[in-house]
Amino acid sequence: MRILLTNDDGIFAEGLQALTQEIKKIAETYVVAPDHEQSATGHAITMHRPLRAEKVRYSHSPEVPAWAVNGTPADCVKLAVEALLPQRPDLVISGINRGANLGTDVLYSGTVSAAIEGVILGIPAIAVSLAEYHNPDYTYAAYFVARLAQQHCRHNTKKDLLLNVNVPNLKPEEIKGVAICPLGVRQYKNAFAKRKDPRGREYYWLAGELVDLEENEDTDVAAIKEGKITITPIQPDLTDFAFLEELKEWKIKL
Ligand code: MN
């Protein structure tokens, strides 16, 4: 099995390094990741300046080919598959992100977008995030994802399978189980802090605290709070199939 690793926290982020150390035990491993943090860049790609890929050496894994790219997570996956890797990977894993990617937040996530790029290129993918920002311990999440990647391979899964995984920042014995569940809803209140700059002009800074409006108990947002690992199969097709037929009934004319 050949696995491409990437992330949005940057090539030297702890989560990606922990992941590399586990994945290299089970697969031929390559790392192509942004040269600096690209969190919340969504599915952006770089079109108006050149991309450069610089070879990087992880001291803990000098045998793993790794490149730092001056682009977005989606750029990294595209460039890896189309230009850098000697052969196509069988699986793309993006992460381990510092902080959860739950519910509607996946739309902003560079971590998830890198995984989506894998699927767009016909390679199944896993996005993995640790639900902790301040004191992350990636050890168990890395171990868990390596097992999941092996299972993924055994099931010989469909080429467009995309799993969004969130792991609570708990000791393995404290984790309450694995929830296979849909995405929930995440909303933030007081999203912008309004301040004044030294010249007296107003500016806005995106801040905001999370408010939990999620009432449905069968979602990733609810399950992570219960101390469970969440796994959601997602897809890049945004079509609202439920409404497609009704919209035809509008009989929109030229
Ligand atoms: Mn990130």
Coordinates of C-alpha atoms and ligand atoms in Angstrom, one line a residue:
M1 CA 0.0 0.0 0.0
R2 CA 1.2 3.5 -0.9
I3 CA 0.0 6.4 1.2
L4 CA 0.3 10.1 0.6
L5 CA 0.1 12.2 3.8
T6 CA -0.7 15.9 3.9
N7 CA -2.2 18.5 6.2
D8 CA -3.1 22.2 6.6
D9 CA -1.1 22.9 9.7
G10 CA 2.2 22.8 7.8
I11 CA 4.9 20.3 7.1
F12 CA 6.5 20.5 10.6
A13 CA 3.2 20.3 12.5
E14 CA 3.3 17.8 15.3
G15 CA 0.1 16.0 14.1
L16 CA 1.6 15.2 10.7
Q17 CA 4.8 14.0 12.2
A18 CA 3.0 11.7 14.6
L19 CA 0.9 10.4 11.7
T20 CA 4.1 9.8 9.5
Q21 CA 5.7 7.7 12.3
E22 CA 2.6 5.4 12.5
I23 CA 1.8 5.2 8.7
K24 CA 5.4 4.4 7.7
K25 CA 5.0 1.1 9.7
I26 CA 2.2 -0.1 7.5
A27 CA 2.7 1.5 4.1
E28 CA 5.1 3.1 1.6
T29 CA 4.8 6.7 2.8
Y30 CA 5.1 10.1 1.1
V31 CA 4.5 13.5 2.7
V32 CA 3.6 16.6 0.7
A33 CA 2.4 19.4 2.9
P34 CA 2.2 23.2 3.0
D35 CA 5.4 25.0 4.0
H36 CA 3.4 27.0 6.6
E37 CA 0.0 26.9 8.2
Q38 CA -2.9 27.0 5.9
S39 CA -5.8 26.3 8.3
A40 CA -9.3 27.4 7.1
T41 CA -8.1 27.9 3.5
G42 CA -10.8 25.5 2.3
H43 CA -10.4 24.2 -1.2
A44 CA -8.4 27.1 -2.5
I45 CA -5.8 26.4 -5.2
T46 CA -2.9 28.5 -6.4
M47 CA -3.2 29.8 -10.0
H48 CA -1.4 33.1 -10.2
R49 CA 2.1 32.3 -9.0
P50 CA 4.4 29.4 -9.3
L51 CA 4.5 26.5 -6.9
R52 CA 7.7 25.2 -5.5
A53 CA 8.3 21.9 -3.8
E54 CA 11.3 21.7 -1.5
K55 CA 12.6 18.4 -0.3
V56 CA 12.4 18.1 3.5
R57 CA 14.0 15.6 5.8
Y58 CA 12.2 14.5 9.0
S59 CA 14.9 13.6 11.5
H60 CA 12.7 10.9 13.0
S61 CA 11.9 9.5 9.5
P62 CA 14.7 10.3 7.1
E63 CA 13.7 7.4 4.9
V64 CA 10.2 9.0 4.2
P65 CA 10.3 11.3 1.1
A66 CA 8.8 14.6 2.1
W67 CA 8.3 17.9 0.3
A68 CA 7.2 21.4 1.6
V69 CA 5.1 23.3 -0.9
N70 CA 4.4 27.0 -0.9
G71 CA 0.7 26.4 -1.6
T72 CA -2.6 25.2 -0.1
P73 CA -3.5 21.7 1.1
A74 CA -5.4 21.1 -2.2
D75 CA -2.3 22.3 -4.2
C76 CA -0.2 19.8 -2.2
V77 CA -2.4 16.8 -3.2
K78 CA -2.6 17.8 -6.8
L79 CA 1.1 18.4 -7.1
A80 CA 2.0 15.2 -5.3
V81 CA -0.2 13.1 -7.5
E82 CA 0.5 14.8 -10.8
A83 CA 4.2 15.7 -10.4
L84 CA 6.1 14.6 -7.3
L85 CA 5.3 11.0 -6.5
P86 CA 6.8 8.2 -8.6
Q87 CA 3.4 6.4 -8.7
R88 CA -0.2 7.2 -7.7
P89 CA -0.9 6.6 -4.0
D90 CA -3.6 4.1 -3.0
L91 CA -4.8 6.4 -0.2
V92 CA -4.5 10.0 0.9
I93 CA -4.6 10.9 4.6
S94 CA -4.8 14.5 5.7
G95 CA -4.0 15.5 9.2
I96 CA -3.8 15.0 12.0
N97 CA -5.3 18.5 12.3
R98 CA -4.8 20.5 15.5
G99 CA -8.5 21.1 16.4
A100 CA -11.7 19.3 15.4
N101 CA -13.3 19.4 12.0
L102 CA -16.9 18.7 12.8
G103 CA -20.3 19.5 11.2
T104 CA -20.4 22.5 8.9
D105 CA -16.8 23.5 9.7
V106 CA -15.6 20.9 7.2
L107 CA -16.5 23.4 4.5
Y108 CA -13.8 25.8 5.7
S109 CA -11.3 23.1 6.5
G110 CA -8.0 22.8 4.6
T111 CA -7.6 19.4 6.2
V112 CA -10.8 18.1 4.7
S113 CA -10.3 19.9 1.4
A114 CA -7.0 18.1 0.9
A115 CA -8.8 14.8 1.4
I116 CA -11.5 15.9 -1.0
E117 CA -8.8 16.7 -3.6
G118 CA -7.7 13.1 -3.3
V119 CA -11.2 11.8 -4.1
I120 CA -11.5 14.3 -7.0
L121 CA -8.3 12.7 -8.4
G122 CA -9.8 9.2 -7.9
I123 CA -8.0 8.3 -4.8
P124 CA -9.8 7.4 -1.6
A125 CA -9.0 9.6 1.4
I126 CA -9.2 10.1 5.1
A127 CA -9.3 13.4 6.9
V128 CA -8.3 13.2 10.6
S129 CA -8.5 15.8 13.3
L130 CA -7.8 15.8 17.0
A131 CA -10.5 17.6 19.0
E132 CA -8.1 19.7 21.0
Y133 CA -6.2 22.8 20.3
H134 CA -4.2 23.7 23.4
N135 CA -2.7 20.4 24.7
P136 CA -2.9 18.0 21.8
D137 CA -1.6 14.4 22.2
Y138 CA -1.6 12.8 18.8
T139 CA -0.3 9.4 19.8
Y140 CA -3.6 7.5 19.9
A141 CA -5.2 9.3 17.0
A142 CA -2.2 8.3 14.8
Y143 CA -2.3 4.7 15.9
F144 CA -6.1 4.6 15.3
V145 CA -5.9 6.0 11.8
A146 CA -3.1 3.6 10.8
R147 CA -5.5 0.7 11.8
L148 CA -8.4 2.4 9.9
A149 CA -6.2 2.8 6.8
Q150 CA -5.4 -0.9 6.9
Q151 CA -9.1 -1.7 7.2
H152 CA -9.8 0.7 4.3
C153 CA -7.4 -1.2 2.2
R154 CA -8.8 -4.7 3.2
H155 CA -12.3 -3.6 2.2
N156 CA -10.8 -2.6 -1.2
T157 CA -13.1 0.4 -1.0
K158 CA -14.6 2.5 -3.7
K159 CA -12.4 5.2 -5.2
D160 CA -14.5 8.1 -4.0
L161 CA -14.7 7.0 -0.4
L162 CA -13.9 9.9 1.8
L163 CA -13.9 9.6 5.6
N164 CA -13.9 12.5 8.0
V165 CA -12.5 11.3 11.3
N166 CA -12.4 13.2 14.6
V167 CA -10.6 11.8 17.7
P168 CA -11.2 13.1 21.2
N169 CA -8.0 14.2 23.1
L170 CA -8.4 11.4 25.7
K171 CA -6.4 8.4 26.9
P172 CA -7.3 5.3 24.8
E173 CA -9.0 3.7 27.8
E174 CA -11.2 6.8 28.3
I175 CA -12.5 6.9 24.7
K176 CA -16.1 5.7 24.7
G177 CA -16.3 4.1 21.3
V178 CA -16.5 4.8 17.6
A179 CA -19.6 6.6 16.3
I180 CA -20.4 6.3 12.6
C181 CA -22.6 9.4 12.2
P182 CA -23.7 12.3 10.0
L183 CA -22.2 15.8 10.2
G184 CA -23.9 18.1 12.6
V185 CA -24.3 21.9 12.7
R186 CA -21.7 24.2 14.3
Q187 CA -22.5 27.9 14.9
Y188 CA -20.5 30.7 16.5
K189 CA -21.8 33.7 18.4
N190 CA -20.2 37.2 18.4
A191 CA -18.3 36.1 15.3
F192 CA -16.5 39.4 14.9
A193 CA -14.7 41.4 17.5
K194 CA -14.9 45.1 16.5
R195 CA -11.9 47.2 17.5
K196 CA -10.1 50.4 16.7
D197 CA -6.7 50.5 15.1
P198 CA -4.0 53.0 16.4
R199 CA -5.2 55.6 13.8
G200 CA -8.8 55.4 15.2
R201 CA -10.2 53.4 12.3
E202 CA -12.5 50.4 13.0
Y203 CA -11.5 46.9 12.1
Y204 CA -13.1 43.5 12.5
W205 CA -11.4 40.3 13.7
L206 CA -13.0 36.9 13.3
A207 CA -13.3 35.4 16.7
G208 CA -16.5 34.0 18.1
E209 CA -17.3 31.3 20.5
L210 CA -19.0 28.1 19.7
V211 CA -22.6 27.8 20.5
D212 CA -24.2 24.5 20.5
L213 CA -27.5 24.6 18.7
E214 CA -27.2 21.0 17.8
E215 CA -30.3 19.2 19.0
N216 CA -29.9 16.0 17.0
E217 CA -28.0 13.5 19.1
D218 CA -27.0 11.4 16.2
T219 CA -24.2 13.7 14.8
D220 CA -20.5 14.0 15.0
V221 CA -20.9 17.2 17.1
A222 CA -22.8 15.3 19.7
A223 CA -20.7 12.1 19.6
I224 CA -17.3 13.9 20.1
K225 CA -18.8 15.5 23.2
E226 CA -19.6 12.1 24.6
G227 CA -15.9 11.1 24.2
K228 CA -16.3 9.1 21.0
I229 CA -14.3 8.9 17.9
T230 CA -16.5 10.1 15.0
I231 CA -16.4 8.8 11.5
T232 CA -18.5 10.3 8.7
P233 CA -18.4 9.3 5.1
I234 CA -18.7 12.5 3.1
Q235 CA -18.8 13.4 -0.6
P236 CA -17.8 16.4 -2.7
D237 CA -21.0 16.3 -4.7
L238 CA -23.1 19.2 -3.3
T239 CA -26.2 18.4 -5.4
D240 CA -29.4 18.6 -3.3
F241 CA -30.9 15.4 -4.8
A242 CA -34.0 15.7 -2.6
F243 CA -34.9 19.0 -4.2
L244 CA -33.8 18.3 -7.7
E245 CA -37.2 16.9 -8.8
E246 CA -39.2 19.7 -7.1
L247 CA -37.1 22.3 -8.8
K248 CA -37.9 20.7 -12.2
E249 CA -41.5 21.3 -11.3
W250 CA -40.9 25.1 -11.3
K251 CA -40.6 24.8 -15.0
I252 CA -38.1 27.6 -15.3
K253 CA -38.3 29.0 -18.8
L254 CA -35.9 30.9 -21.0
Ligands
MN1 MN -5.4 23.2 10.7

